[in-house]
mmCIF file of C-alpha atoms and ligand atoms in Angstrom:
data_model
loop_
_atom_site.group_PDB
_atom_site.id
_atom_site.type_symbol
_atom_site.label_atom_id
_atom_site.label_comp_id
_atom_site.label_asym_id
_atom_site.label_seq_id
_atom_site.Cartn_x
_atom_site.Cartn_y
_atom_site.Cartn_z
ATOM 1 C CA MET A 5 20.152 -29.536 -4.254
ATOM 2 C CA THR A 6 21.333 -26.107 -4.491
ATOM 3 C CA TYR A 7 21.942 -23.225 -2.121
ATOM 4 C CA ALA A 8 19.315 -21.442 -3.691
ATOM 5 C CA GLY A 9 16.865 -24.508 -3.826
ATOM 6 C CA VAL A 10 17.823 -25.105 -0.372
ATOM 7 C CA PHE A 11 17.060 -21.524 0.456
ATOM 8 C CA SER A 12 13.666 -21.535 -1.235
ATOM 9 C CA PHE A 13 12.217 -25.001 0.020
ATOM 10 C CA VAL A 14 13.137 -23.129 3.802
ATOM 11 C CA GLN A 15 11.499 -20.328 2.723
ATOM 12 C CA SER A 16 8.519 -21.930 2.007
ATOM 13 C CA LEU A 17 8.577 -23.623 5.010
ATOM 14 C CA PHE A 18 8.514 -20.401 6.839
ATOM 15 C CA ILE A 19 5.953 -19.123 4.738
ATOM 16 C CA THR A 20 3.543 -21.920 5.483
ATOM 17 C CA ASN A 21 4.574 -21.755 9.383
ATOM 18 C CA VAL A 22 3.376 -18.363 9.859
ATOM 19 C CA GLU A 23 -0.092 -19.208 7.784
ATOM 20 C CA ALA A 24 -2.275 -17.589 10.342
ATOM 21 C CA GLN A 25 -5.122 -19.461 11.934
ATOM 22 C CA ASP A 26 -7.385 -16.421 13.733
ATOM 23 C CA VAL A 27 -9.404 -19.181 15.582
ATOM 24 C CA VAL A 28 -12.415 -18.486 17.000
ATOM 25 C CA TYR A 29 -11.464 -19.262 20.860
ATOM 26 C CA HIS A 30 -13.639 -19.960 23.571
ATOM 27 C CA ASN A 31 -12.576 -20.950 27.216
ATOM 28 C CA SER A 32 -14.913 -21.914 30.064
ATOM 29 C CA GLN A 33 -15.459 -18.339 31.103
ATOM 30 C CA THR A 34 -16.366 -17.012 27.679
ATOM 31 C CA ILE A 35 -18.397 -19.695 26.736
ATOM 32 C CA PRO A 36 -21.803 -19.780 29.110
ATOM 33 C CA LEU A 37 -21.630 -16.256 29.401
ATOM 34 C CA LEU A 38 -21.817 -15.241 25.194
ATOM 35 C CA ALA A 39 -23.640 -17.904 24.419
ATOM 36 C CA ALA A 40 -26.458 -16.806 27.021
ATOM 37 C CA SER A 41 -26.666 -13.528 25.811
ATOM 38 C CA ILE A 42 -26.691 -14.185 21.792
ATOM 39 C CA SER A 43 -29.617 -12.006 20.060
ATOM 40 C CA PRO A 44 -30.666 -13.078 17.010
ATOM 41 C CA ASP A 45 -30.991 -10.056 16.421
ATOM 42 C CA PRO A 46 -29.353 -8.298 12.975
ATOM 43 C CA ASP A 47 -29.331 -5.148 13.675
ATOM 44 C CA ALA A 48 -27.583 -5.058 16.662
ATOM 45 C CA ASP A 49 -26.079 -2.070 16.946
ATOM 46 C CA LYS A 50 -29.119 -0.195 16.886
ATOM 47 C CA GLY A 51 -30.270 -1.706 20.572
ATOM 48 C CA GLY A 52 -29.899 -3.654 23.217
ATOM 49 C CA PRO A 53 -27.571 -6.610 22.921
ATOM 50 C CA GLU A 54 -24.383 -6.857 25.328
ATOM 51 C CA VAL A 55 -22.893 -9.267 22.663
ATOM 52 C CA SER A 56 -22.905 -9.910 19.080
ATOM 53 C CA PHE A 57 -20.614 -11.624 16.725
ATOM 54 C CA ASP A 58 -18.296 -10.180 13.631
ATOM 55 C CA GLU A 59 -18.634 -11.776 10.500
ATOM 56 C CA THR A 60 -15.709 -13.657 11.720
ATOM 57 C CA GLY A 61 -17.319 -15.596 14.196
ATOM 58 C CA MET A 62 -15.191 -12.937 16.920
ATOM 59 C CA PHE A 63 -17.398 -12.028 19.813
ATOM 60 C CA ILE A 64 -18.402 -8.581 20.225
ATOM 61 C CA VAL A 65 -18.714 -6.723 23.309
ATOM 62 C CA ALA A 66 -20.746 -3.440 22.515
ATOM 63 C CA GLU A 67 -19.370 -2.226 25.661
ATOM 64 C CA THR A 68 -15.774 -2.019 23.848
ATOM 65 C CA GLY A 69 -16.824 -2.836 20.212
ATOM 66 C CA LEU A 70 -17.407 -2.164 17.079
ATOM 67 C CA PHE A 71 -21.635 -1.910 17.462
ATOM 68 C CA SER A 72 -20.845 0.718 20.251
ATOM 69 C CA LEU A 73 -19.363 3.460 17.489
ATOM 70 C CA LEU A 74 -21.045 6.256 16.694
ATOM 71 C CA PRO A 75 -19.930 9.544 14.732
ATOM 72 C CA GLY A 76 -18.583 12.053 17.647
ATOM 73 C CA GLU A 77 -18.930 9.658 20.219
ATOM 74 C CA TYR A 78 -15.191 9.426 20.379
ATOM 75 C CA VAL A 79 -13.001 9.316 23.554
ATOM 76 C CA SER A 80 -10.690 12.585 23.336
ATOM 77 C CA ALA A 81 -6.657 11.324 23.557
ATOM 78 C CA THR A 82 -5.064 12.804 26.678
ATOM 79 C CA GLY A 83 -2.950 14.957 23.623
ATOM 80 C CA LYS A 84 -0.166 13.446 26.197
ATOM 81 C CA GLU A 85 1.339 10.892 24.330
ATOM 82 C CA GLU A 86 4.771 11.044 21.981
ATOM 83 C CA ASN A 87 3.298 9.406 18.738
ATOM 84 C CA VAL A 88 6.145 7.432 16.141
ATOM 85 C CA TYR A 89 5.396 8.045 12.016
ATOM 86 C CA ILE A 90 7.236 6.499 9.752
ATOM 87 C CA VAL A 91 7.886 8.847 6.984
ATOM 88 C CA ARG A 92 5.661 7.771 3.537
ATOM 89 C CA PRO A 93 7.467 8.723 0.289
ATOM 90 C CA GLY A 94 7.046 12.076 -0.437
ATOM 91 C CA ASP A 95 6.330 13.313 2.688
ATOM 92 C CA THR A 96 8.029 16.783 4.203
ATOM 93 C CA LEU A 97 9.221 17.641 7.158
ATOM 94 C CA SER A 98 6.526 20.812 7.330
ATOM 95 C CA HIS A 99 3.889 18.257 6.279
ATOM 96 C CA ILE A 100 4.494 15.763 8.830
ATOM 97 C CA ALA A 101 4.491 18.852 11.310
ATOM 98 C CA GLU A 102 0.842 19.643 10.381
ATOM 99 C CA LEU A 103 -0.473 16.736 10.216
ATOM 100 C CA PHE A 104 0.668 16.915 14.092
ATOM 101 C CA ASN A 105 -0.431 20.283 14.601
ATOM 102 C CA VAL A 106 3.109 20.941 15.659
ATOM 103 C CA LYS A 107 6.005 22.630 14.638
ATOM 104 C CA SER A 108 8.903 21.121 12.254
ATOM 105 C CA GLU A 109 11.533 22.653 14.286
ATOM 106 C CA THR A 110 9.503 20.287 17.450
ATOM 107 C CA ILE A 111 10.283 17.186 15.824
ATOM 108 C CA ARG A 112 13.758 18.214 14.357
ATOM 109 C CA TRP A 113 14.886 18.296 18.340
ATOM 110 C CA ARG A 114 12.758 15.711 19.278
ATOM 111 C CA ASN A 115 14.975 13.509 16.508
ATOM 112 C CA ASP A 116 18.230 15.119 16.573
ATOM 113 C CA LEU A 117 18.121 15.958 13.164
ATOM 114 C CA GLY A 118 20.275 19.101 12.121
ATOM 115 C CA ALA A 119 18.738 21.901 9.874
ATOM 116 C CA LYS A 120 19.429 20.647 6.552
ATOM 117 C CA GLU A 121 19.771 16.910 7.787
ATOM 118 C CA TYR A 122 17.074 14.494 4.709
ATOM 119 C CA ILE A 123 14.230 12.311 6.232
ATOM 120 C CA ARG A 124 14.227 9.253 4.283
ATOM 121 C CA ALA A 125 10.767 7.240 3.265
ATOM 122 C CA GLY A 126 10.713 4.121 6.343
ATOM 123 C CA GLN A 127 12.674 6.671 8.825
ATOM 124 C CA ASP A 128 11.088 6.633 12.537
ATOM 125 C CA LEU A 129 10.464 10.289 13.793
ATOM 126 C CA LYS A 130 9.290 10.359 17.506
ATOM 127 C CA ILE A 131 6.802 13.226 17.637
ATOM 128 C CA PRO A 132 6.332 15.114 20.858
ATOM 129 C CA PRO A 133 2.233 15.713 21.683
ATOM 130 C CA ALA A 134 3.063 19.660 21.216
ATOM 131 C CA ASP A 135 5.431 22.189 20.415
ATOM 132 C CA GLY A 136 8.542 22.034 22.938
ATOM 133 C CA VAL A 137 10.890 19.845 24.137
ATOM 134 C CA TYR A 138 11.821 16.954 27.088
ATOM 135 C CA HIS A 139 14.009 17.041 30.029
ATOM 136 C CA LYS A 140 15.451 14.768 31.376
ATOM 137 C CA ILE A 141 15.855 15.614 35.383
ATOM 138 C CA LYS A 142 18.980 16.040 36.934
ATOM 139 C CA LYS A 143 19.991 16.328 40.318
ATOM 140 C CA GLY A 144 18.834 19.707 41.992
ATOM 141 C CA ASP A 145 17.056 20.895 39.289
ATOM 142 C CA THR A 146 13.956 23.375 39.978
ATOM 143 C CA LEU A 147 11.024 24.234 37.616
ATOM 144 C CA GLY A 148 12.479 27.811 37.629
ATOM 145 C CA GLY A 149 15.694 26.636 36.841
ATOM 146 C CA ILE A 150 14.088 24.114 33.609
ATOM 147 C CA ALA A 151 11.792 26.619 32.317
ATOM 148 C CA LYS A 152 14.483 29.772 32.386
ATOM 149 C CA ALA A 153 16.578 26.942 30.556
ATOM 150 C CA TYR A 154 14.220 26.545 27.680
ATOM 151 C CA LYS A 155 12.439 29.667 27.572
ATOM 152 C CA ALA A 156 9.173 28.646 29.155
ATOM 153 C CA GLU A 157 6.853 29.210 31.439
ATOM 154 C CA THR A 158 7.059 27.314 34.893
ATOM 155 C CA SER A 159 3.110 27.156 34.902
ATOM 156 C CA ALA A 160 2.782 25.372 31.719
ATOM 157 C CA ILE A 161 5.033 22.769 32.813
ATOM 158 C CA LYS A 162 3.306 22.344 36.666
ATOM 159 C CA THR A 163 0.215 22.007 34.061
ATOM 160 C CA PHE A 164 1.131 19.736 31.654
ATOM 161 C CA ASN A 165 3.305 17.041 34.038
ATOM 162 C CA GLY A 166 0.816 17.167 36.956
ATOM 163 C CA VAL A 167 3.090 18.517 39.398
ATOM 164 C CA VAL A 168 2.971 21.095 42.024
ATOM 165 C CA ASP A 169 6.705 21.862 42.760
ATOM 166 C CA ALA A 170 10.864 20.273 42.235
ATOM 167 C CA SER A 171 9.296 17.923 44.382
ATOM 168 C CA GLY A 172 7.332 16.102 42.368
ATOM 169 C CA LEU A 173 10.614 15.708 39.987
ATOM 170 C CA GLN A 174 12.095 12.454 40.059
ATOM 171 C CA VAL A 175 15.692 12.219 38.936
ATOM 172 C CA GLY A 176 16.066 10.642 35.513
ATOM 173 C CA LYS A 177 12.321 10.931 34.511
ATOM 174 C CA GLU A 178 11.886 12.597 31.516
ATOM 175 C CA ILE A 179 9.313 15.613 31.518
ATOM 176 C CA PHE A 180 8.429 17.582 28.373
ATOM 177 C CA ILE A 181 8.688 21.621 28.524
ATOM 178 C CA PRO A 182 5.465 22.814 26.878
ATOM 179 C CA GLY A 183 6.777 25.495 24.781
ATOM 180 C CA GLY A 184 10.382 24.946 25.311
ATOM 181 C CA LYS A 185 13.027 25.465 22.683
ATOM 182 C CA SER A 186 16.085 23.467 22.474
ATOM 183 C CA SER A 187 19.510 24.801 23.802
ATOM 184 C CA VAL A 188 20.930 24.465 20.125
ATOM 185 C CA ALA A 189 18.076 26.735 19.601
ATOM 186 C CA VAL A 190 18.314 28.524 22.609
ATOM 187 C CA LYS A 191 22.404 29.573 21.866
ATOM 188 C CA THR A 192 21.890 30.096 17.981
ATOM 189 C CA GLN A 193 18.675 32.247 18.555
ATOM 190 C CA THR A 194 19.479 34.841 16.147
ATOM 191 C CA SER A 195 20.118 33.087 13.336
ATOM 192 C CA SER A 196 16.716 32.315 11.319
ATOM 193 C CA SER A 197 18.871 30.248 8.526
ATOM 194 C CA SER A 198 16.799 26.904 9.993
ATOM 195 C CA GLN A 199 13.718 28.647 8.953
ATOM 196 C CA LYS A 200 13.762 27.779 5.529
ATOM 197 C CA SER A 201 15.032 24.040 5.730
ATOM 198 C CA THR A 202 11.811 21.963 6.305
ATOM 199 C CA TYR A 203 12.125 20.768 2.680
ATOM 200 C CA VAL A 204 12.838 17.531 2.462
ATOM 201 C CA LYS A 205 13.840 14.920 -0.376
ATOM 202 C CA VAL A 206 13.029 11.278 -0.444
ATOM 203 C CA LEU A 207 15.718 8.108 -0.558
ATOM 204 C CA SER A 208 13.786 5.126 -0.769
ATOM 205 C CA SER A 209 10.490 3.587 -0.482
ATOM 206 C CA VAL A 210 8.507 1.649 2.342
ATOM 207 C CA PRO A 211 8.254 -1.896 0.261
ATOM 208 C CA SER A 212 4.870 -2.895 -0.748
ATOM 209 C CA GLN A 213 3.594 -6.132 -2.625
ATOM 210 C CA ILE A 214 0.507 -3.691 -4.563
ATOM 211 C CA SER A 215 2.261 -1.459 -6.592
ATOM 212 C CA SER A 216 1.606 2.207 -5.134
ATOM 213 C CA ASP A 217 -1.021 3.628 -7.977
ATOM 214 C CA LYS A 218 -3.508 0.719 -7.043
ATOM 215 C CA LEU A 219 -3.104 0.483 -3.282
ATOM 216 C CA GLY A 220 -5.201 4.356 -3.878
ATOM 217 C CA GLU A 221 -5.889 6.187 -0.571
ATOM 218 C CA TRP A 222 -4.706 2.617 1.473
ATOM 219 C CA MET A 223 -0.986 2.189 2.734
ATOM 220 C CA TRP A 224 0.857 -1.089 2.989
ATOM 221 C CA PRO A 225 0.570 -1.345 7.440
ATOM 222 C CA VAL A 226 3.411 -2.861 7.489
ATOM 223 C CA ASN A 227 7.415 -2.395 6.649
ATOM 224 C CA GLY A 228 7.337 -4.522 3.816
ATOM 225 C CA GLY A 229 6.209 -8.599 4.727
ATOM 226 C CA VAL A 230 4.497 -11.456 2.737
ATOM 227 C CA VAL A 231 1.271 -12.135 2.501
ATOM 228 C CA THR A 232 0.567 -15.438 4.081
ATOM 229 C CA GLN A 233 -3.140 -15.573 3.682
ATOM 230 C CA GLY A 234 -5.449 -13.612 1.685
ATOM 231 C CA TYR A 235 -9.096 -12.818 2.255
ATOM 232 C CA GLY A 236 -12.191 -15.262 1.937
ATOM 233 C CA SER A 237 -12.544 -18.974 0.892
ATOM 234 C CA THR A 238 -8.901 -19.936 1.074
ATOM 235 C CA SER A 239 -6.959 -23.427 1.660
ATOM 236 C CA PHE A 240 -6.023 -22.873 4.425
ATOM 237 C CA ALA A 241 -9.587 -21.825 5.870
ATOM 238 C CA ASN A 242 -10.892 -25.078 3.760
ATOM 239 C CA ARG A 243 -8.198 -27.345 5.097
ATOM 240 C CA SER A 244 -8.537 -26.186 9.157
ATOM 241 C CA GLY A 245 -12.107 -25.256 8.925
ATOM 242 C CA TYR A 246 -10.813 -22.510 11.840
ATOM 243 C CA TYR A 247 -13.384 -19.890 10.170
ATOM 244 C CA LYS A 248 -16.860 -19.666 10.242
ATOM 245 C CA GLY A 249 -18.097 -20.534 6.693
ATOM 246 C CA ASN A 250 -14.254 -21.231 6.054
ATOM 247 C CA ASN A 251 -14.045 -17.760 4.769
ATOM 248 C CA HIS A 252 -10.432 -16.352 6.200
ATOM 249 C CA GLY A 253 -12.050 -12.762 7.164
ATOM 250 C CA GLY A 254 -8.828 -10.691 6.691
ATOM 251 C CA VAL A 255 -5.271 -10.321 4.927
ATOM 252 C CA ASP A 256 -2.368 -12.209 6.854
ATOM 253 C CA ILE A 257 1.056 -10.222 5.998
ATOM 254 C CA GLY A 258 3.763 -12.296 8.011
ATOM 255 C CA ALA A 259 6.951 -10.257 8.977
ATOM 256 C CA PRO A 260 9.662 -10.512 11.654
ATOM 257 C CA ARG A 261 8.184 -9.922 15.753
ATOM 258 C CA GLY A 262 8.427 -6.430 16.200
ATOM 259 C CA THR A 263 8.080 -5.089 12.413
ATOM 260 C CA ALA A 264 6.425 -1.350 13.444
ATOM 261 C CA ILE A 265 2.584 -1.815 12.158
ATOM 262 C CA VAL A 266 1.540 1.143 10.933
ATOM 263 C CA ALA A 267 -2.027 3.134 10.569
ATOM 264 C CA ALA A 268 -3.428 2.764 6.363
ATOM 265 C CA LYS A 269 -5.481 5.642 6.584
ATOM 266 C CA ASP A 270 -5.918 8.911 9.271
ATOM 267 C CA GLY A 271 -8.490 8.097 12.042
ATOM 268 C CA VAL A 272 -9.321 7.660 15.276
ATOM 269 C CA VAL A 273 -8.357 4.652 17.328
ATOM 270 C CA THR A 274 -11.304 2.623 18.759
ATOM 271 C CA MET A 275 -10.306 -0.453 20.098
ATOM 272 C CA SER A 276 -6.619 -0.992 21.651
ATOM 273 C CA GLN A 277 -6.942 -4.131 23.561
ATOM 274 C CA TRP A 278 -6.688 -7.890 24.340
ATOM 275 C CA TYR A 279 -9.273 -9.114 22.007
ATOM 276 C CA TYR A 280 -10.254 -13.010 21.775
ATOM 277 C CA GLY A 281 -8.314 -15.058 18.987
ATOM 278 C CA TYR A 282 -7.054 -11.652 17.640
ATOM 279 C CA GLY A 283 -4.405 -11.235 20.614
ATOM 280 C CA ASN A 284 -3.453 -8.215 21.233
ATOM 281 C CA LEU A 285 -5.708 -5.612 18.842
ATOM 282 C CA VAL A 286 -5.931 -2.157 17.666
ATOM 283 C CA GLU A 287 -9.211 -0.785 15.823
ATOM 284 C CA ILE A 288 -9.552 2.276 14.009
ATOM 285 C CA LYS A 289 -12.036 4.213 12.707
ATOM 286 C CA HIS A 290 -11.365 6.113 9.591
ATOM 287 C CA ASP A 291 -12.617 9.714 8.718
ATOM 288 C CA ASP A 292 -14.303 8.349 5.599
ATOM 289 C CA GLY A 293 -16.491 5.874 7.870
ATOM 290 C CA THR A 294 -14.439 2.796 6.993
ATOM 291 C CA ILE A 295 -12.593 0.249 10.004
ATOM 292 C CA THR A 296 -9.384 -1.659 10.039
ATOM 293 C CA ARG A 297 -8.242 -4.129 11.944
ATOM 294 C CA TYR A 298 -4.393 -5.306 13.122
ATOM 295 C CA GLY A 299 -4.492 -7.767 15.045
ATOM 296 C CA HIS A 300 -2.308 -10.592 17.157
ATOM 297 C CA ASN A 301 0.370 -7.876 17.857
ATOM 298 C CA THR A 302 3.155 -7.925 20.177
ATOM 299 C CA SER A 303 2.469 -4.773 22.060
ATOM 300 C CA ASN A 304 0.489 -1.509 20.754
ATOM 301 C CA SER A 305 1.244 1.464 21.310
ATOM 302 C CA VAL A 306 -2.075 3.629 20.789
ATOM 303 C CA LYS A 307 -4.609 4.586 23.160
ATOM 304 C CA LYS A 308 -8.325 4.078 22.490
ATOM 305 C CA GLY A 309 -9.552 7.254 21.326
ATOM 306 C CA GLN A 310 -6.393 9.010 19.874
ATOM 307 C CA ARG A 311 -6.066 10.286 17.041
ATOM 308 C CA VAL A 312 -3.554 8.627 14.353
ATOM 309 C CA VAL A 313 -2.481 9.736 10.837
ATOM 310 C CA GLN A 314 -2.012 7.552 8.011
ATOM 311 C CA GLY A 315 1.569 6.091 8.266
ATOM 312 C CA GLN A 316 2.172 6.384 12.465
ATOM 313 C CA VAL A 317 3.021 3.529 14.167
ATOM 314 C CA ILE A 318 -0.041 1.659 16.269
ATOM 315 C CA ALA A 319 1.791 -1.727 17.128
ATOM 316 C CA LYS A 320 4.237 -3.570 16.997
ATOM 317 C CA LEU A 321 3.661 -7.229 15.008
ATOM 318 C CA GLY A 322 3.957 -10.419 16.775
ATOM 319 C CA SER A 323 1.900 -13.538 16.894
ATOM 320 C CA THR A 324 -0.777 -13.031 20.262
ATOM 321 C CA GLY A 325 -3.881 -14.982 19.751
ATOM 322 C CA ARG A 326 -4.303 -18.366 17.926
ATOM 323 C CA VAL A 327 -1.662 -18.015 14.837
ATOM 324 C CA THR A 328 1.437 -20.233 14.219
ATOM 325 C CA GLY A 329 3.433 -17.598 13.415
ATOM 326 C CA PRO A 330 4.396 -13.559 13.472
ATOM 327 C CA HIS A 331 1.816 -11.640 11.438
ATOM 328 C CA VAL A 332 -0.499 -9.185 11.484
ATOM 329 C CA HIS A 333 -4.170 -10.200 10.635
ATOM 330 C CA PHE A 334 -5.530 -7.242 8.784
ATOM 331 C CA GLU A 335 -9.203 -6.147 8.458
ATOM 332 C CA ILE A 336 -11.134 -3.604 6.312
ATOM 333 C CA ARG A 337 -14.796 -3.378 6.822
ATOM 334 C CA ASP A 338 -17.313 -0.596 6.037
ATOM 335 C CA ALA A 339 -19.220 1.520 8.200
ATOM 336 C CA ASN A 340 -21.524 -1.007 9.044
ATOM 337 C CA GLY A 341 -18.604 -3.363 10.490
ATOM 338 C CA LYS A 342 -19.357 -5.649 7.026
ATOM 339 C CA GLN A 343 -16.128 -6.352 5.698
ATOM 340 C CA MET A 344 -15.216 -4.136 2.670
ATOM 341 C CA GLU A 345 -14.864 -6.804 0.031
ATOM 342 C CA ASP A 346 -14.167 -4.479 -2.699
ATOM 343 C CA ASN A 347 -11.098 -3.317 -1.266
ATOM 344 C CA VAL A 348 -7.953 -3.565 -3.260
ATOM 345 C CA PHE A 349 -6.297 -5.618 -0.203
ATOM 346 C CA TYR A 350 -8.973 -8.503 -0.707
ATOM 347 C CA GLN A 351 -9.565 -8.452 -4.551
ATOM 348 C CA THR A 352 -5.511 -8.614 -4.536
ATOM 349 C CA TYR A 353 -5.482 -11.879 -2.442
ATOM 350 C CA LEU A 354 -9.007 -13.182 -3.003
ATOM 351 C CA ASN A 355 -9.109 -16.553 -1.998
ATOM 352 C CA TYR A 356 -5.640 -16.898 -1.759
HETATM 353 ZN ZN1 LIG B 423 -5.564 -13.615 9.821
#
């Protein structure tokens, strides 16, 4: 066997190994409770039953699940989380700033970007929750002193960080200074040249297995990866008998553990929790009513109620729940929670 042959043989083993097993996972605690609560009412979202099943056979608990969602019902986010965004081809810094409702300079300061520095597609950017800067508490710091150093208001710092005086400041802790200006900006305040440099050039692209013109409005939810199981009556589904009707309700994309998972479209996080066979699951309700799910994550980095934009990092890829290897189980559903079978991901990898 040639070296290349050995490599592809090993690779084929790896791909088989990461094939998903999103098994309906019962334990002694869930079976009797859920079995007692099943309702025959197919319109479970309209009424009473507390527990139902979704199409993959996964349990839906009304309080937190799909069927409790109504437009306008979202819990508002605290507005205090820092977000992470992966730059997309064609993005400009000013466009990203607009998406998050902050100034370009806020993003530049947070990411130590020079005034003329480019951003690249695929690059991670930290996005503060509002305009301002972060400050790491040093011994002897006072709120007044910090406010003065960043040309900010003491009262705003107190409110945002929930502290009343300097005794609430823990040395080494990072606090956010709303309205604060970076020390670099304070020193060179007279210069306005940085205002012009918000245009950025894209230097590389995020890999994808569906060409970008076919992907339409959806974004490939991981940086790279390989589809290990498609949607529907897949060979694995038939061989294993793990899924209801031998249908796999999603697309599995294998990638190294820890790979960033990003939102496929703008929306609001409707679940970020451990969810049966899904392991750590993030569910997003998009502005057009469609719903996406991202399962088996090592960790979720968004909270329920948080607004996210397309390309924003929502989780780290992993192998939690019932799986044989690290991958993301990605689903697209319509506004009623039904699998949206005509979407480009499912159609490209139908019965694959
Ligand atoms: Zn899956």
